Amino acid sequence: MSSRQSSLRLPLYVLVAVLLITGTFLIVHRHWVYEVPLMYGETQTIWSVEARVEFTASGGPVKVSMARPSAQDGYTVLKEAGASPGYGLNFIDEEEPRAEWSVRGASGRQELFYRAEILVSQNQGRTELPAPGIRPVSWPEPYAAAISEVLAQAYSTSADNYSLTRELLKRFSSDEVAQNIELLRTQFGDKLPELWVDMLHKARVPASLVYGLELRDGRRRQSLIPLLRVWDGDDSQVFELPVSDGRSVLVGKHPVLLWEQRGAPVLDVLGGTDSNIRFSMIRREESTYANIAENLSSQHDFLNFSIHSLPIEEQAMFQTILLLPIGALVVCLLRVLVGIKTSGTFMPVLIALAFIQTSLITGLVGFLLVVATGLYIRGFLSRLNLLLVPRITAVIITVIAIISLFSVLSYKLGLTEGLKITFFPMIILSWTIERMSILWEEEGGREVMKQGGGSLLTAVLAYWAMSDPWVRHLTFNFIGLQFVVLALVLMIGSYTGYRLLELKRFSVFGK
C-alpha cells in the first residue's frame, strides 16, 4: 500500500480505534462498577413488569384501585413503584395487596403506571389462601337442566375436587361437543369462565376466577389471562381454561405470574369511565452477588447510560432494536467477505426478525409459501402493463390476501403455528416479490434462485446470531457493544480483496 493510500485511510483507522476503545471502556466500566455480568448464565432472572392503567376522568374526584402481585411459588416481588403525576399513591397490604391512586379532581384521558421487579426463585413463597364461601346459584330453564346433566356426568367420573374440575373443563374442550355443551357455549359465550365457577359452587366445590400474566420476554400491551382456582380442603390448585375452540388459553406454554389470586376485581375506577389495563414486560439477567436491580435504577450518571432507565414498554422495543446491528453485521460479513448475493441489502435482517417471532421452521415455510404464490400472481399482473406504483400496491394487497388465506386455512386444519405468519413484514414481502419477478424477467430463474437462496441463508444465519441468549444479553445490557459493532463494520467496509466465492473463479492462476 502506497503512502498516499495510507494517509487517505488514516482518518478511518483513527475512527475505528476511537470506537473500539470507547466501546470496550463502556463495557468494562459497566461490568466492574455496576457488576453487570458479561457471561450469560451466571445470573438470576428478574422480570420487570409494567402495568399501564388508562381511563377517562369525569372531572371530579378519582380513585383507582388495582390488584398487585404477591409472593407465590417461584416468584418473589423485589421492588414496587408507581408513576402518577398529580395523584397520591398508596400500596395497601391488608386483605389483598392493591395499589390505590387518588386525586381531588381530574378530567380527560388519564394514564397511571405501576412497575414491579419480580425475581424468579425456587422458594416456595406462596401463602395458602382460605377457600371462598359457597354461594347459591341458579339458572333459568333449559340451561339449569343442561348444567345439572353436565355436572352429573363429570361427577360420576371424578374422585375429588381437582379431578371434578378437570372432567368439567375436558367436556368443554372436547372436539366431540355434546348438545348440552353447545347450548351453554351459545348462551354464555365469553362468560364461560364465570359459568364454570358457578357450576363448581353448585357442586359444593370452592372456586374462584383469578388472573395471571403470561411472562413473555419483550411483550407489550398484553392482557391478563383468566384462570380457575379450586380448593380441596386447605390446599388449592390453579387450572388453565380452554377457549371456544378447545385449545388452552396458554398456547405458548410460557410461565405465568398470578397477578390477582383471590377472585377480586383487577381494576376498580371511581370517577372515571372507559378504563383498561395493559402490561409490558422484559426479562433481565442480573448478578447473583449484588442487588443490580437497585443499582441500575437508582444510579443515573453519564457513564451508566442504560436502557434500564426507560419505561418497560420502551425497553421491550429497544431489546429488539438493539439486535438489528448484529443482523446487519452478519449481512456485511456474508456480502463483503464471502460474496453471497441477496435480494435487497438488508431485507434478510427483517426476515430474521420475523423468524424470531414465528420460530425458524414456521417462518421458512411461511416465507416460501407466500413468496412462491406471490410470484405466480405477479407474473399474471405483468401481463396487464400496469405502472410501477399501482403494480406494487396490487402486490401488497395480494400478499395480505395470501397471508389471510393461509392463516384461515391453518386455523381450520388445527395448525396453530400457521397463525404466526402474520408477523412477516408485508411491505418487505411485497418488494421482495416485485424484485424477484423483475429479476426473473431480466436474468432468468437461475439468478432468482441464487439471490433468493442467498437471502434465506443470510436470514437464517442472522436469526441464529440475533436469537442467541448470550448475544441478546450483551446487546441489551452493554450499550458499548454498539460502538464495537460499528468499528467492525467500518473495518469490513475498507476491505478490497477477493471474496471467498470469487477464489474459485481465479484458482486457475494459482496453477
PDB file of N, CA and C in Angstrom, residues 30 36-37 40-49 78-79 115-120 216-218 281-287 290-298 306-312 315-316 319 469 472-473 476-477:
ATOM      1  N   ARG A  30     -19.044  -0.817  32.860  1.00  0.00           N
ATOM      2  CA  ARG A  30     -20.368  -1.299  33.311  1.00  0.00           C
ATOM      3  C   ARG A  30     -20.247  -2.627  34.044  1.00  0.00           C
ATOM      4  N   VAL A  36     -22.585  -5.742  36.280  1.00  0.00           N
ATOM      5  CA  VAL A  36     -23.413  -6.431  35.299  1.00  0.00           C
ATOM      6  C   VAL A  36     -22.586  -7.561  34.694  1.00  0.00           C
ATOM      7  N   PRO A  37     -23.038  -8.801  34.766  1.00  0.00           N
ATOM      8  CA  PRO A  37     -22.211  -9.930  34.317  1.00  0.00           C
ATOM      9  C   PRO A  37     -22.018  -9.927  32.802  1.00  0.00           C
ATOM     10  N   TYR A  40     -23.517 -14.826  29.997  1.00  0.00           N
ATOM     11  CA  TYR A  40     -24.905 -15.211  30.203  1.00  0.00           C
ATOM     12  C   TYR A  40     -24.943 -16.533  30.958  1.00  0.00           C
ATOM     13  N   GLY A  41     -25.687 -16.582  32.054  1.00  0.00           N
ATOM     14  CA  GLY A  41     -25.823 -17.818  32.810  1.00  0.00           C
ATOM     15  C   GLY A  41     -25.416 -17.683  34.261  1.00  0.00           C
ATOM     16  N   GLU A  42     -24.424 -16.825  34.571  1.00  0.00           N
ATOM     17  CA  GLU A  42     -24.010 -16.650  35.955  1.00  0.00           C
ATOM     18  C   GLU A  42     -24.863 -15.570  36.615  1.00  0.00           C
ATOM     19  N   THR A  43     -26.168 -15.710  36.439  1.00  0.00           N
ATOM     20  CA  THR A  43     -27.086 -14.652  36.824  1.00  0.00           C
ATOM     21  C   THR A  43     -28.344 -15.233  37.445  1.00  0.00           C
ATOM     22  N   GLN A  44     -29.191 -14.336  37.922  1.00  0.00           N
ATOM     23  CA  GLN A  44     -30.532 -14.682  38.342  1.00  0.00           C
ATOM     24  C   GLN A  44     -31.511 -13.898  37.459  1.00  0.00           C
ATOM     25  N   THR A  45     -32.671 -14.475  37.219  1.00  0.00           N
ATOM     26  CA  THR A  45     -33.640 -13.880  36.307  1.00  0.00           C
ATOM     27  C   THR A  45     -34.569 -12.941  37.064  1.00  0.00           C
ATOM     28  N   ILE A  46     -34.699 -11.729  36.543  1.00  0.00           N
ATOM     29  CA  ILE A  46     -35.608 -10.739  37.107  1.00  0.00           C
ATOM     30  C   ILE A  46     -36.528 -10.255  35.988  1.00  0.00           C
ATOM     31  N   TRP A  47     -37.829 -10.310  36.247  1.00  0.00           N
ATOM     32  CA  TRP A  47     -38.819  -9.793  35.311  1.00  0.00           C
ATOM     33  C   TRP A  47     -39.225  -8.389  35.749  1.00  0.00           C
ATOM     34  N   SER A  48     -39.088  -7.439  34.852  1.00  0.00           N
ATOM     35  CA  SER A  48     -39.606  -6.089  35.078  1.00  0.00           C
ATOM     36  C   SER A  48     -40.959  -5.999  34.388  1.00  0.00           C
ATOM     37  N   VAL A  49     -41.997  -5.808  35.179  1.00  0.00           N
ATOM     38  CA  VAL A  49     -43.369  -5.790  34.666  1.00  0.00           C
ATOM     39  C   VAL A  49     -43.958  -4.405  34.912  1.00  0.00           C
ATOM     40  N   LEU A  78     -39.515  -8.070  44.393  1.00  0.00           N
ATOM     41  CA  LEU A  78     -38.383  -7.364  44.986  1.00  0.00           C
ATOM     42  C   LEU A  78     -38.690  -5.908  45.280  1.00  0.00           C
ATOM     43  N   LYS A  79     -39.309  -5.230  44.340  1.00  0.00           N
ATOM     44  CA  LYS A  79     -39.487  -3.794  44.464  1.00  0.00           C
ATOM     45  C   LYS A  79     -40.707  -3.370  43.680  1.00  0.00           C
ATOM     46  N   ARG A 115     -45.030  -0.398  38.396  1.00  0.00           N
ATOM     47  CA  ARG A 115     -43.897  -1.218  37.971  1.00  0.00           C
ATOM     48  C   ARG A 115     -43.446  -2.102  39.120  1.00  0.00           C
ATOM     49  N   ALA A 116     -43.162  -3.348  38.801  1.00  0.00           N
ATOM     50  CA  ALA A 116     -42.701  -4.310  39.808  1.00  0.00           C
ATOM     51  C   ALA A 116     -41.494  -5.061  39.272  1.00  0.00           C
ATOM     52  N   GLU A 117     -40.518  -5.279  40.157  1.00  0.00           N
ATOM     53  CA  GLU A 117     -39.360  -6.115  39.856  1.00  0.00           C
ATOM     54  C   GLU A 117     -39.574  -7.457  40.538  1.00  0.00           C
ATOM     55  N   ILE A 118     -39.630  -8.531  39.752  1.00  0.00           N
ATOM     56  CA  ILE A 118     -40.017  -9.847  40.268  1.00  0.00           C
ATOM     57  C   ILE A 118     -38.886 -10.827  40.011  1.00  0.00           C
ATOM     58  N   LEU A 119     -38.398 -11.431  41.063  1.00  0.00           N
ATOM     59  CA  LEU A 119     -37.285 -12.374  40.999  1.00  0.00           C
ATOM     60  C   LEU A 119     -37.817 -13.790  40.817  1.00  0.00           C
ATOM     61  N   VAL A 120     -37.244 -14.503  39.848  1.00  0.00           N
ATOM     62  CA  VAL A 120     -37.564 -15.916  39.654  1.00  0.00           C
ATOM     63  C   VAL A 120     -36.700 -16.729  40.611  1.00  0.00           C
ATOM     64  N   ARG A 216     -43.691 -13.286  28.805  1.00  0.00           N
ATOM     65  CA  ARG A 216     -43.033 -13.475  27.510  1.00  0.00           C
ATOM     66  C   ARG A 216     -42.121 -12.286  27.285  1.00  0.00           C
ATOM     67  N   ASP A 217     -40.856 -12.557  27.135  1.00  0.00           N
ATOM     68  CA  ASP A 217     -39.845 -11.506  27.088  1.00  0.00           C
ATOM     69  C   ASP A 217     -40.102 -10.535  25.938  1.00  0.00           C
ATOM     70  N   GLY A 218     -40.094  -9.237  26.284  1.00  0.00           N
ATOM     71  CA  GLY A 218     -40.221  -8.201  25.271  1.00  0.00           C
ATOM     72  C   GLY A 218     -41.624  -7.930  24.795  1.00  0.00           C
ATOM     73  N   MET A 281     -43.555  -6.224  29.628  1.00  0.00           N
ATOM     74  CA  MET A 281     -42.612  -6.942  30.483  1.00  0.00           C
ATOM     75  C   MET A 281     -41.312  -7.176  29.736  1.00  0.00           C
ATOM     76  N   ILE A 282     -40.264  -7.336  30.510  1.00  0.00           N
ATOM     77  CA  ILE A 282     -38.963  -7.633  29.927  1.00  0.00           C
ATOM     78  C   ILE A 282     -38.171  -8.444  30.943  1.00  0.00           C
ATOM     79  N   ARG A 283     -37.385  -9.375  30.460  1.00  0.00           N
ATOM     80  CA  ARG A 283     -36.591 -10.246  31.329  1.00  0.00           C
ATOM     81  C   ARG A 283     -35.150  -9.776  31.336  1.00  0.00           C
ATOM     82  N   ARG A 284     -34.570  -9.752  32.524  1.00  0.00           N
ATOM     83  CA  ARG A 284     -33.175  -9.358  32.678  1.00  0.00           C
ATOM     84  C   ARG A 284     -32.425 -10.454  33.429  1.00  0.00           C
ATOM     85  N   GLU A 285     -31.168 -10.579  33.101  1.00  0.00           N
ATOM     86  CA  GLU A 285     -30.283 -11.475  33.826  1.00  0.00           C
ATOM     87  C   GLU A 285     -29.336 -10.623  34.650  1.00  0.00           C
ATOM     88  N   GLU A 286     -29.462 -10.661  35.960  1.00  0.00           N
ATOM     89  CA  GLU A 286     -28.677  -9.811  36.840  1.00  0.00           C
ATOM     90  C   GLU A 286     -27.718 -10.650  37.679  1.00  0.00           C
ATOM     91  N   SER A 287     -26.706  -9.995  38.216  1.00  0.00           N
ATOM     92  CA  SER A 287     -25.701 -10.673  39.022  1.00  0.00           C
ATOM     93  C   SER A 287     -26.327 -11.289  40.260  1.00  0.00           C
ATOM     94  N   ALA A 290     -24.940  -9.252  43.755  1.00  0.00           N
ATOM     95  CA  ALA A 290     -25.216  -7.865  44.136  1.00  0.00           C
ATOM     96  C   ALA A 290     -26.633  -7.518  43.743  1.00  0.00           C
ATOM     97  N   ASN A 291     -27.161  -6.499  44.371  1.00  0.00           N
ATOM     98  CA  ASN A 291     -28.512  -6.049  44.069  1.00  0.00           C
ATOM     99  C   ASN A 291     -28.463  -5.118  42.873  1.00  0.00           C
ATOM    100  N   ILE A 292     -28.337  -5.704  41.676  1.00  0.00           N
ATOM    101  CA  ILE A 292     -28.150  -4.904  40.481  1.00  0.00           C
ATOM    102  C   ILE A 292     -29.414  -4.146  40.116  1.00  0.00           C
ATOM    103  N   ALA A 293     -30.562  -4.715  40.399  1.00  0.00           N
ATOM    104  CA  ALA A 293     -31.802  -4.021  40.049  1.00  0.00           C
ATOM    105  C   ALA A 293     -31.866  -2.660  40.711  1.00  0.00           C
ATOM    106  N   GLU A 294     -31.376  -2.584  41.946  1.00  0.00           N
ATOM    107  CA  GLU A 294     -31.364  -1.306  42.649  1.00  0.00           C
ATOM    108  C   GLU A 294     -30.320  -0.371  42.044  1.00  0.00           C
ATOM    109  N   ASN A 295     -29.150  -0.895  41.708  1.00  0.00           N
ATOM    110  CA  ASN A 295     -28.090  -0.055  41.153  1.00  0.00           C
ATOM    111  C   ASN A 295     -28.493   0.543  39.812  1.00  0.00           C
ATOM    112  N   LEU A 296     -29.060  -0.284  38.942  1.00  0.00           N
ATOM    113  CA  LEU A 296     -29.360   0.179  37.594  1.00  0.00           C
ATOM    114  C   LEU A 296     -30.451   1.229  37.583  1.00  0.00           C
ATOM    115  N   SER A 297     -31.383   1.175  38.520  1.00  0.00           N
ATOM    116  CA  SER A 297     -32.489   2.109  38.513  1.00  0.00           C
ATOM    117  C   SER A 297     -32.210   3.359  39.328  1.00  0.00           C
ATOM    118  N   SER A 298     -31.251   3.309  40.264  1.00  0.00           N
ATOM    119  CA  SER A 298     -31.023   4.444  41.147  1.00  0.00           C
ATOM    120  C   SER A 298     -29.806   5.278  40.752  1.00  0.00           C
ATOM    121  N   SER A 306     -28.002   3.589  30.269  1.00  0.00           N
ATOM    122  CA  SER A 306     -28.610   2.266  30.249  1.00  0.00           C
ATOM    123  C   SER A 306     -30.041   2.343  29.754  1.00  0.00           C
ATOM    124  N   ILE A 307     -30.427   1.330  28.981  1.00  0.00           N
ATOM    125  CA  ILE A 307     -31.811   1.215  28.538  1.00  0.00           C
ATOM    126  C   ILE A 307     -32.729   0.944  29.731  1.00  0.00           C
ATOM    127  N   HIS A 308     -32.163   0.438  30.847  1.00  0.00           N
ATOM    128  CA  HIS A 308     -32.986   0.092  32.002  1.00  0.00           C
ATOM    129  C   HIS A 308     -33.679   1.291  32.627  1.00  0.00           C
ATOM    130  N   SER A 309     -33.223   2.502  32.328  1.00  0.00           N
ATOM    131  CA  SER A 309     -33.855   3.688  32.898  1.00  0.00           C
ATOM    132  C   SER A 309     -35.143   4.066  32.175  1.00  0.00           C
ATOM    133  N   LEU A 310     -35.429   3.442  31.033  1.00  0.00           N
ATOM    134  CA  LEU A 310     -36.637   3.728  30.275  1.00  0.00           C
ATOM    135  C   LEU A 310     -37.817   2.940  30.830  1.00  0.00           C
ATOM    136  N   PRO A 311     -39.066   3.350  30.501  1.00  0.00           N
ATOM    137  CA  PRO A 311     -40.224   2.521  30.860  1.00  0.00           C
ATOM    138  C   PRO A 311     -40.133   1.143  30.212  1.00  0.00           C
ATOM    139  N   ILE A 312     -40.843   0.181  30.806  1.00  0.00           N
ATOM    140  CA  ILE A 312     -40.743  -1.215  30.368  1.00  0.00           C
ATOM    141  C   ILE A 312     -41.159  -1.375  28.913  1.00  0.00           C
ATOM    142  N   GLN A 315     -38.351  -0.338  26.865  1.00  0.00           N
ATOM    143  CA  GLN A 315     -37.270  -1.308  26.999  1.00  0.00           C
ATOM    144  C   GLN A 315     -37.508  -2.515  26.099  1.00  0.00           C
ATOM    145  N   ALA A 316     -38.746  -3.008  26.092  1.00  0.00           N
ATOM    146  CA  ALA A 316     -39.071  -4.169  25.264  1.00  0.00           C
ATOM    147  C   ALA A 316     -38.861  -3.862  23.788  1.00  0.00           C
ATOM    148  N   GLN A 319     -35.072  -3.744  23.111  1.00  0.00           N
ATOM    149  CA  GLN A 319     -34.427  -5.049  23.168  1.00  0.00           C
ATOM    150  C   GLN A 319     -34.343  -5.672  21.780  1.00  0.00           C
ATOM    151  N   PRO A 469     -29.071 -16.400  23.263  1.00  0.00           N
ATOM    152  CA  PRO A 469     -29.263 -15.732  24.560  1.00  0.00           C
ATOM    153  C   PRO A 469     -28.066 -14.896  24.988  1.00  0.00           C
ATOM    154  N   ARG A 472     -28.175 -11.638  22.980  1.00  0.00           N
ATOM    155  CA  ARG A 472     -29.265 -10.781  23.468  1.00  0.00           C
ATOM    156  C   ARG A 472     -28.904 -10.160  24.814  1.00  0.00           C
ATOM    157  N   HIS A 473     -28.232 -10.925  25.652  1.00  0.00           N
ATOM    158  CA  HIS A 473     -27.808 -10.407  26.956  1.00  0.00           C
ATOM    159  C   HIS A 473     -26.805  -9.268  26.788  1.00  0.00           C
ATOM    160  N   PHE A 476     -28.335  -5.937  25.055  1.00  0.00           N
ATOM    161  CA  PHE A 476     -29.289  -5.187  25.873  1.00  0.00           C
ATOM    162  C   PHE A 476     -28.628  -4.546  27.085  1.00  0.00           C
ATOM    163  N   ASN A 477     -27.648  -5.204  27.680  1.00  0.00           N
ATOM    164  CA  ASN A 477     -27.065  -4.720  28.921  1.00  0.00           C
ATOM    165  C   ASN A 477     -25.816  -3.863  28.719  1.00  0.00           C
TER     166      ASN A 477
END
